[in-house]
Coordinates of C-alpha atoms in Angstrom, one line a residue:
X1 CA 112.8 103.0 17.1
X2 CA 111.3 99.9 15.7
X3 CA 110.8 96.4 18.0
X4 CA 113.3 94.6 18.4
X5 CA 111.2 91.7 19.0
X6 CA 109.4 91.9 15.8
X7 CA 113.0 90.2 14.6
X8 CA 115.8 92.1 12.3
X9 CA 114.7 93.9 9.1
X10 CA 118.1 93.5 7.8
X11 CA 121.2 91.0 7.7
X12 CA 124.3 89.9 6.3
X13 CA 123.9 87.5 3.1
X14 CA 126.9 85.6 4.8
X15 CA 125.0 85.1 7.7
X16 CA 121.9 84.1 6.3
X17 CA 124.0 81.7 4.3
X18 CA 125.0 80.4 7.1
X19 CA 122.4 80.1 8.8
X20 CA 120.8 78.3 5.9
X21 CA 123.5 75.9 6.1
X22 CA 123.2 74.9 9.1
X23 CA 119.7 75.1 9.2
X24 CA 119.2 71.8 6.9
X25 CA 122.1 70.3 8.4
X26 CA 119.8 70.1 11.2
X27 CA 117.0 68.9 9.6
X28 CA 118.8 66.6 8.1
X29 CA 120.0 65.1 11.2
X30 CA 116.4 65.3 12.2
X31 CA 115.3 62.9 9.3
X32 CA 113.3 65.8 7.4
X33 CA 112.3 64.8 4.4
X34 CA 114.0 66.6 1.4
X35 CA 110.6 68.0 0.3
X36 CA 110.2 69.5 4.0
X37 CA 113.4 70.9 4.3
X38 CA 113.3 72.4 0.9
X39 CA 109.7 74.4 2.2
X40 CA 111.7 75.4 5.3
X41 CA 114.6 77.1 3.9
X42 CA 111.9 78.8 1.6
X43 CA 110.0 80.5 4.6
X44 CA 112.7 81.3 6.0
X45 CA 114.6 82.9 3.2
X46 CA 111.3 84.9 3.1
X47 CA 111.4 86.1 6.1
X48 CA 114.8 87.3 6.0
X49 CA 114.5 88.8 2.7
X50 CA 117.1 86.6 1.3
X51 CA 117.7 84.5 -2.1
X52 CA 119.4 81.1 -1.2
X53 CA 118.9 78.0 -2.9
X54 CA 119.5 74.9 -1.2
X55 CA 120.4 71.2 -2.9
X56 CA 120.3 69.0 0.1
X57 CA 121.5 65.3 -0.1
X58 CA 121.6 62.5 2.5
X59 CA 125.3 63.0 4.0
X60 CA 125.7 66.5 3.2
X61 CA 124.0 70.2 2.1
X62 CA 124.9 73.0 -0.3
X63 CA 123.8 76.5 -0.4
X64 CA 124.6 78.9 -2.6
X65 CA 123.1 82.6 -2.4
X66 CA 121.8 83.9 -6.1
X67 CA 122.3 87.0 -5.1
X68 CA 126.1 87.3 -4.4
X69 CA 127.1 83.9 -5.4
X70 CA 128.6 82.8 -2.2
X71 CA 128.6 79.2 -1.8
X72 CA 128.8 76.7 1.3
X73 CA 128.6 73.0 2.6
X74 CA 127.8 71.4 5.0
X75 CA 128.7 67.8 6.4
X76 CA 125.2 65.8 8.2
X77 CA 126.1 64.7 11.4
X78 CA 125.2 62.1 13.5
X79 CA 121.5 61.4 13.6
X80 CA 119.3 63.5 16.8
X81 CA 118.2 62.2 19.7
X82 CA 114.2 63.3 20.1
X83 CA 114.7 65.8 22.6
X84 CA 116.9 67.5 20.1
X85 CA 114.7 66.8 17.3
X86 CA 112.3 68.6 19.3
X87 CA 114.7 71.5 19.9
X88 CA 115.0 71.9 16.0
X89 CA 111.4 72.4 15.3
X90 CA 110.8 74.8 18.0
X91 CA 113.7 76.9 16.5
X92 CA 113.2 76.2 13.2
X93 CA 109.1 77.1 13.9
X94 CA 110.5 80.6 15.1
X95 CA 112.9 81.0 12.1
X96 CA 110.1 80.7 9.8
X97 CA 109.1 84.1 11.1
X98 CA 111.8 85.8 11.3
X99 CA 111.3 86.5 15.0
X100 CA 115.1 85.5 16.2
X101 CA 118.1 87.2 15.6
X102 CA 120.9 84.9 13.1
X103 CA 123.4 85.1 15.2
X104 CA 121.2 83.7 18.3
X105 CA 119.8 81.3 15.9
X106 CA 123.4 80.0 14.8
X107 CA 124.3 80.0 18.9
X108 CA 120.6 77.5 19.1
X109 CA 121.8 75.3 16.5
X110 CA 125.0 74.6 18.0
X111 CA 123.9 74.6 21.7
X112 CA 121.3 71.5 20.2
X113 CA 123.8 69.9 18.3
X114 CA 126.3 69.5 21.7
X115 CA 124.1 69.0 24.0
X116 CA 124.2 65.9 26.1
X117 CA 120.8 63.7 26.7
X118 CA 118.7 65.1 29.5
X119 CA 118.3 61.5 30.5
X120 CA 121.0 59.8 32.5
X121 CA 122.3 56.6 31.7
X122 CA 120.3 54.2 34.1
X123 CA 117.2 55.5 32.8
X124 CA 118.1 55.1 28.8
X125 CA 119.5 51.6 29.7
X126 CA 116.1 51.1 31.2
X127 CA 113.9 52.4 28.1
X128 CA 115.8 49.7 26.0
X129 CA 114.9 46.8 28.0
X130 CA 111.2 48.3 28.0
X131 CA 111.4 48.5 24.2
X132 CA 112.7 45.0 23.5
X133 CA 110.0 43.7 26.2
X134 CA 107.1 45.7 24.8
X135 CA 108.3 44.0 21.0
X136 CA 108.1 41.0 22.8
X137 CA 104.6 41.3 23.7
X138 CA 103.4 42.6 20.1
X139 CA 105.2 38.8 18.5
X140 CA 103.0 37.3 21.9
X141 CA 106.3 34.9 23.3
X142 CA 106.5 33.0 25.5
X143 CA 107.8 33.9 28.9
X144 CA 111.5 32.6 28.2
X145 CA 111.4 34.4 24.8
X146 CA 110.7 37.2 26.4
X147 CA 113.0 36.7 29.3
X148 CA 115.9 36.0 26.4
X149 CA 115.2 39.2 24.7
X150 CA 115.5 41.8 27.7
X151 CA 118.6 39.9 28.8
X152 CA 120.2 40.0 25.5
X153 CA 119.6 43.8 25.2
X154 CA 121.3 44.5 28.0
X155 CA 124.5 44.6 27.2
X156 CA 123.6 45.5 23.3
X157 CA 121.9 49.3 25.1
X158 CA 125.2 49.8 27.6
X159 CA 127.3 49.2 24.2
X160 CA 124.7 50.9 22.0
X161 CA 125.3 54.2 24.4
X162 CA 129.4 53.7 24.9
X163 CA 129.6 57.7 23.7
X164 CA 133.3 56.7 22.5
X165 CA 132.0 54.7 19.8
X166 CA 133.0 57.0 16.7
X167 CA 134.3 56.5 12.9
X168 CA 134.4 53.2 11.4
X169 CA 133.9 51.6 14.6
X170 CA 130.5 53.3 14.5
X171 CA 129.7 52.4 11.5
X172 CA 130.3 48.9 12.3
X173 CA 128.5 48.6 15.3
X174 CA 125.0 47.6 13.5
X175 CA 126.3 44.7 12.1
X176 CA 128.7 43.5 15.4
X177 CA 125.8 44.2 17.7
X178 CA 123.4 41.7 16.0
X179 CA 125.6 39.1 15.2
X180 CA 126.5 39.5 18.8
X181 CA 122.5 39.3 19.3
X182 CA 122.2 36.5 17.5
X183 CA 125.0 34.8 18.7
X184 CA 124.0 34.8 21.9
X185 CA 120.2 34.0 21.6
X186 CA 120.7 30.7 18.6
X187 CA 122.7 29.6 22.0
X188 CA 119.9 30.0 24.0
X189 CA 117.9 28.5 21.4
X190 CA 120.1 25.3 21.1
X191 CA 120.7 24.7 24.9
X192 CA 117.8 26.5 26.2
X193 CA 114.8 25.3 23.9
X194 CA 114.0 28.5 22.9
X195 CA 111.6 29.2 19.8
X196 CA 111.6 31.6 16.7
X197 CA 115.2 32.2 17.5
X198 CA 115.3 34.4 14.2
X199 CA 112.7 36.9 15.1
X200 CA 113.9 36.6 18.4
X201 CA 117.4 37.8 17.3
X202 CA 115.7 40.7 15.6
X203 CA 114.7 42.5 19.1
X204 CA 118.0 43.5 20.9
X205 CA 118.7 45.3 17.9
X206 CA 115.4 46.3 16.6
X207 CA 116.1 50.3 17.6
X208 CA 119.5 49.6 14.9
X209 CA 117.6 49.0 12.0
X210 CA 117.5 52.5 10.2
X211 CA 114.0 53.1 10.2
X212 CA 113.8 56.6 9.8
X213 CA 116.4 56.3 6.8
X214 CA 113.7 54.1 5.0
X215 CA 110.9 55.9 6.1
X216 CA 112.4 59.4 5.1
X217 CA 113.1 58.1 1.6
X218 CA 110.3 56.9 0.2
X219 CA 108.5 59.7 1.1
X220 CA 111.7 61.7 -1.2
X221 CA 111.0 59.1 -3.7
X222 CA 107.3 59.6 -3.8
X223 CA 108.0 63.0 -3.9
X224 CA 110.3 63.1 -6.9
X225 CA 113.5 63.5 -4.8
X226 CA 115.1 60.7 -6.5
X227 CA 118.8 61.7 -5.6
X228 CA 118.4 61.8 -1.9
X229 CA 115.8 59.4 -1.7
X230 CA 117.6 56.7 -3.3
X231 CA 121.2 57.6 -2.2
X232 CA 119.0 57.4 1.1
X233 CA 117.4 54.2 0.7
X234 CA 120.7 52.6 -0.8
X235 CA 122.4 53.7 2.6
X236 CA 119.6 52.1 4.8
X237 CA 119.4 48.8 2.6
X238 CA 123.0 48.5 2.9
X239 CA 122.8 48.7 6.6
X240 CA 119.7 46.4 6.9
X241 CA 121.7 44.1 4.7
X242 CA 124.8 44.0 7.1
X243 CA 122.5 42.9 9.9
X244 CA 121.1 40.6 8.2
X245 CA 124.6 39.3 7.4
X246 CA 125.3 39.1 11.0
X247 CA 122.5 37.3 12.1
X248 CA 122.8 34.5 9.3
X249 CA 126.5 34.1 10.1
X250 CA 125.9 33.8 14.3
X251 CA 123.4 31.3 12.9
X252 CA 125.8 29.4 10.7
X253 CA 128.0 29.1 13.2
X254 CA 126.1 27.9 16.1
X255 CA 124.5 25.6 13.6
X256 CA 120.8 25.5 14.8
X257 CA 118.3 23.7 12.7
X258 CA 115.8 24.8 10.3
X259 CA 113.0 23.7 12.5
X260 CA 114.0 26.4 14.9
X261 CA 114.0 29.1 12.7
X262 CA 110.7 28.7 11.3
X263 CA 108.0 31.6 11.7
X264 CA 106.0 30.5 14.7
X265 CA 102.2 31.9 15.0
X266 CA 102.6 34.3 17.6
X267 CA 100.5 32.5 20.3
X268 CA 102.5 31.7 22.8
X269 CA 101.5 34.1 25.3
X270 CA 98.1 35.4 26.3
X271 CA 96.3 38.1 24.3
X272 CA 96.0 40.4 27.2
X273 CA 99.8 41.0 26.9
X274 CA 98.8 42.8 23.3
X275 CA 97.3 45.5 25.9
X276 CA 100.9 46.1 27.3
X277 CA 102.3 46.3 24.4
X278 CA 102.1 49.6 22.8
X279 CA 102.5 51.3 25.9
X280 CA 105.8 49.5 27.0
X281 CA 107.7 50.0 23.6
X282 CA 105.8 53.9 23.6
X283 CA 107.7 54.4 27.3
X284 CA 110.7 52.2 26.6
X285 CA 111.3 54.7 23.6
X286 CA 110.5 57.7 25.7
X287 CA 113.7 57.0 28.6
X288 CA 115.8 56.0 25.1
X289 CA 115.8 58.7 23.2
X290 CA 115.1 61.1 25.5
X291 CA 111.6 62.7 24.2
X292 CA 110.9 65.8 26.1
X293 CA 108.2 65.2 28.3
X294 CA 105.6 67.5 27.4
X295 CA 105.5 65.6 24.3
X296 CA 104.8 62.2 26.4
X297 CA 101.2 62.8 26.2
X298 CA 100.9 63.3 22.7
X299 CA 103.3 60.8 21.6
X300 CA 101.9 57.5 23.5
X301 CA 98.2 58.3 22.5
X302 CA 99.7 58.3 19.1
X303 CA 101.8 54.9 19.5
X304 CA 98.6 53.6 20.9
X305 CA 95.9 55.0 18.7
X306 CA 98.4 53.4 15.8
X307 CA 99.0 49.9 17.0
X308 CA 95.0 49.2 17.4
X309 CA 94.1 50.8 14.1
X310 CA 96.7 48.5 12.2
X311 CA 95.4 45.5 14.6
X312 CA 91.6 46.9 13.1
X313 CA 92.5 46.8 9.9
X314 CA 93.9 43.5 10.2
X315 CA 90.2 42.0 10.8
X316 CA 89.5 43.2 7.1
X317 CA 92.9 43.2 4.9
X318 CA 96.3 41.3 4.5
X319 CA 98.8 42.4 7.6
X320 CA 101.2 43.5 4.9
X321 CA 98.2 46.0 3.9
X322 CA 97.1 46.8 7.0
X323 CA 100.6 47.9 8.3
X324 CA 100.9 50.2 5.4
X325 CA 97.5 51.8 5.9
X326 CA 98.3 52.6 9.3
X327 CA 101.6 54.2 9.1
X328 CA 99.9 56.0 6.2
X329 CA 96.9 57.7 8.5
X330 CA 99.9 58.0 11.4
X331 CA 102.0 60.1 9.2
X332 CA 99.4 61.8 7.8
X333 CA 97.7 62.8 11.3
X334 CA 101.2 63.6 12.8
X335 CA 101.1 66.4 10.5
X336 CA 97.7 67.7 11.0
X337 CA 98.2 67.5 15.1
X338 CA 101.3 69.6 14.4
X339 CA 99.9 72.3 12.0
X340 CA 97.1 72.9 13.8
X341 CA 98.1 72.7 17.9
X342 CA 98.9 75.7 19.2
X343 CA 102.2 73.7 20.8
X344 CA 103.3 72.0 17.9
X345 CA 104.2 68.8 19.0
X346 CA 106.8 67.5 16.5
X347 CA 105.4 64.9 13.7
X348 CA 108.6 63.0 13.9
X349 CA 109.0 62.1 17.4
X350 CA 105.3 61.0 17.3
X351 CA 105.7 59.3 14.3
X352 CA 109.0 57.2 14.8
X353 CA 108.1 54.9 17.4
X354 CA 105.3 54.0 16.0
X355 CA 107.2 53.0 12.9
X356 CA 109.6 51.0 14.8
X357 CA 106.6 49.5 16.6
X358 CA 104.6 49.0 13.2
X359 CA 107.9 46.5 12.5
X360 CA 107.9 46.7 8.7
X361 CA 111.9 47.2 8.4
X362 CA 112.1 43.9 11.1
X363 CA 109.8 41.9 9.0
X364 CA 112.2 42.5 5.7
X365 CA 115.1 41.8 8.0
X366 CA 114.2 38.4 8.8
X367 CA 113.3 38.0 5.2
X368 CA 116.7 38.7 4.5
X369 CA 118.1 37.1 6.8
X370 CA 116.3 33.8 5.7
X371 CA 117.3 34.6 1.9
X372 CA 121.0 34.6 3.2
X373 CA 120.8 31.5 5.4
X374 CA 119.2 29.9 2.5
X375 CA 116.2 28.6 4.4
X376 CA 113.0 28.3 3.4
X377 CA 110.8 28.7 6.6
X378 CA 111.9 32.3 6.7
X379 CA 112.4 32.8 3.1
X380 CA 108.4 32.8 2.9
X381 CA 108.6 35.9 4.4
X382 CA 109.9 37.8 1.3
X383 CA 106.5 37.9 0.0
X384 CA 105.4 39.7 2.9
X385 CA 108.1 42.2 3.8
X386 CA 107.9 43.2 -0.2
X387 CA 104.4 43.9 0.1
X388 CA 104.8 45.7 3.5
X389 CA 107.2 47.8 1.7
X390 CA 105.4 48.6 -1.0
X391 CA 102.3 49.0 0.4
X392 CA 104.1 51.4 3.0
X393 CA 105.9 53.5 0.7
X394 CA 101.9 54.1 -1.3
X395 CA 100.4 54.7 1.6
X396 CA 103.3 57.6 2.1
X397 CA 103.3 59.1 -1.1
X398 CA 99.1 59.4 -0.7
X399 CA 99.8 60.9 3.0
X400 CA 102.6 63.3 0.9
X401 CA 99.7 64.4 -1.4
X402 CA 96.9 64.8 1.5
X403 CA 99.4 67.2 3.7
X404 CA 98.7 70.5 2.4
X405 CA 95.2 69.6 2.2
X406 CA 95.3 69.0 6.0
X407 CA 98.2 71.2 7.5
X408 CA 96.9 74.6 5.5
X409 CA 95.1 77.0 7.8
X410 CA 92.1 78.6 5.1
X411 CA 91.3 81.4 7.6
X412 CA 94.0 82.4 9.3
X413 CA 96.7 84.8 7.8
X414 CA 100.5 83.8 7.7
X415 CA 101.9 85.2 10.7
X416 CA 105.2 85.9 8.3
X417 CA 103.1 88.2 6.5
X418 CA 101.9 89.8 9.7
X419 CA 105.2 90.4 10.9
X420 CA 106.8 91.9 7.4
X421 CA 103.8 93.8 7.0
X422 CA 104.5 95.3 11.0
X423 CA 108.3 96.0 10.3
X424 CA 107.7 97.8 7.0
X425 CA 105.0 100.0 8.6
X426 CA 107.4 100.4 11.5
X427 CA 110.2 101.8 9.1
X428 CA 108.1 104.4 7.5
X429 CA 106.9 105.8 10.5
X430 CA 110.6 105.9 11.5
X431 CA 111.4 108.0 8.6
X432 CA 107.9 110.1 9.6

């Protein structure tokens, strides 16, 4: 008899249909590029001797097998938490192989996508506050800032979390949240005295701004996915948008004056608190979003590593540039530290902290917001956040380019072919 272990030599095209299905839902929830996904549902198609074709969009997937013509869809979900991120890739990583059983697979899937955070409540309420302080420390506010901004996120985490929020209300809750934020800081600002109330407003909210929407489609863009990159993108400017909307109108109506929303040098506190920094926001994001923690190790080297490059780079280029370059080397080393580690941390879960750290997508949303509130002192930001963008979404597309270059493994044979070349030697022998 051949080895079970060695994974099934045949299956039903229904269930590897379905399993296709709900293999890119998956990813998609996970943020995988389009590109990525598409190179997934290859291998595994491979190694389970099937012909599916995928067409894989930002809210839903279709597969349809050539073979048979069987078609089905898919609906994406809610975005993953890290830890089920995590879960994905380790599946996902076995799927390529065709090492585990569809039917286990499609039990996997679901078991990740109902599962509840392994982190309880306390702790996830406590990563925020770490996040919005550690944020605090990269802008270098004052003391009060800072106390404003943890105190403020308080009750934006315990509503962020309510596990009730669902449908429109859901959909709402970015722009609610931070006009809530900034409500209640340009308050603060006007009877408190506190300074760069726009920014400020920014950091309760910063984990809102869909930063793994923008990052995810330029890299489709740059890859010549221009349906789900920019139905992508579309869906993450829209959202950025809103937010911006809601901060202008808390600002509006508390009518603060243009002196306090100017950009402030960020000064205000010491420059040991840049030390803190990195590692604070890397924790806070840790408790949050629950990132398993045999990945801890990896992930806040990474955040650090990240942060003092871009800081580097600084001494030599434009910040706009410099942020770009960094998230460019980040992305690109993510994938090299997964390819070729024998534990395979996940490039995402390293890499999105460090983009929400890096703070291009908060730098355009005070740009935005200042555009809306018609005020110049932040309006002089545009230039900026456009160049961040644009220097970002390069930087990407040359990181897209230099994976295969760095993930490929010249002298080692695809353990795929290995294990089609064991089964098929198993079957004859079998017969024998």
């Amino acid at each position: 008899m051949a080895d079970d272990s060695l994974g099934p030599t045949t299956v039903e095209p229904d269930e590897l249909l379905t399993l296709v299905a709900h293999v890119s839902e998956a990813l998609n929830r996970s943020s995988y590029p389009v590109p990525l996904t598409n190179a997934v549902i290859h291998d595994i198609c491979r190694a389970y001797h099937g012909a599916i074709e995928t067409e894989v969009f930002a809210t839903y997937i279709i597969a349809i097998d050539k073979k048979t013509g069987q078609v089905t869809a898919a609906n994406t979900g809610a975005m993953y938490r890290f830890d089920q991120i995590a879960d994905t890739e380790a599946l996902v990583d076995r799927l390529r192989v065709g090492d585990v059983p569809i039917p286990e697979a499609l039990a996997g899937l679901a078991a990740i996508a109902d599962s509840t955070a392994p982190v309880n409540f306390w702790l996830r309420l406590l990563g925020y506050l770490m996040m919005a302080l550690g944020f605090a420390f990269c802008f270098q506010m004052s003391f009060a800032a800072s106390l404003a901004a943890v105190t403020v996120s308080l009750p934006i985490a315990a509503i962020s979390m309510w596990s009730s929020i669902k449908g429109t209300l859901a959909a709402l809750m970015p722009v609610l949240l931070t006009f809530l934020a900034a409500l209640a800081i340009t308050l603060w600002a006007v009877h408190g005295g506190l300074e760069d109330s726009a920014r400020l407003a920014v950091i309760p909210v910063v984990t809102l701004i869909p930063g793994a929407a923008l990052a995810t489609s330029l890299i489709e863009l740059t890859s010549g996915d221009m349906i789900a990159g920019a139905t992508r993108l579309i869906s993450a400017l829209v959202v950025l948008a809103s937010m911006a909307f809601g901060l202008a109108l808390a600002i509006d109506i508390v009518g603060i004056s243009s002196s306090q929303l100017q950009d402030l040098p960020t000064d205000k506190a010491p420059a040991w608190v840049l030390l803190l920094a990195a590692p604070t926001f890397g924790i806070g994001s840790f408790l949050y979003f629950s990132t398993p923690k045999r990945l801890w190790g990896w992930a806040i080297a990474f955040i650090i590593a990240t942060f003092w490059l871009n800081r580097l780079l600084e001494l030599w280029m434009l910040p706009a540039f410099a942020g770009g370059l960094a998230l460019g080397v980040a992305l690109l080393t993510a994938w090299a530290i997964n390819a070729h580690t024998r534990s395979r941390p996940s490039s995402l879960v390293m890499f999105m902290p460090t983009f929400w750290l890096m703070v291009p997508g908060s730098m355009g949303f005070v740009a935005v917001s200042g555009a809306i509130t018609s005020d110049r002192a932040l309006g002089d930001l545009g230039t900026n956040a456009a160049l961040s963008l644009l220097s970002m979404a390069i930087c990407m597309m040359i990181a897209a380019v230099l994976a295969p270059l760095v993930t490929r493994r010249p002298h080692a044979l695809d353990r795929s072919v290995l294990l089609t070349a064991a089964r098929t030697h198993l079957r004859h022998r079998d017969r024998d």
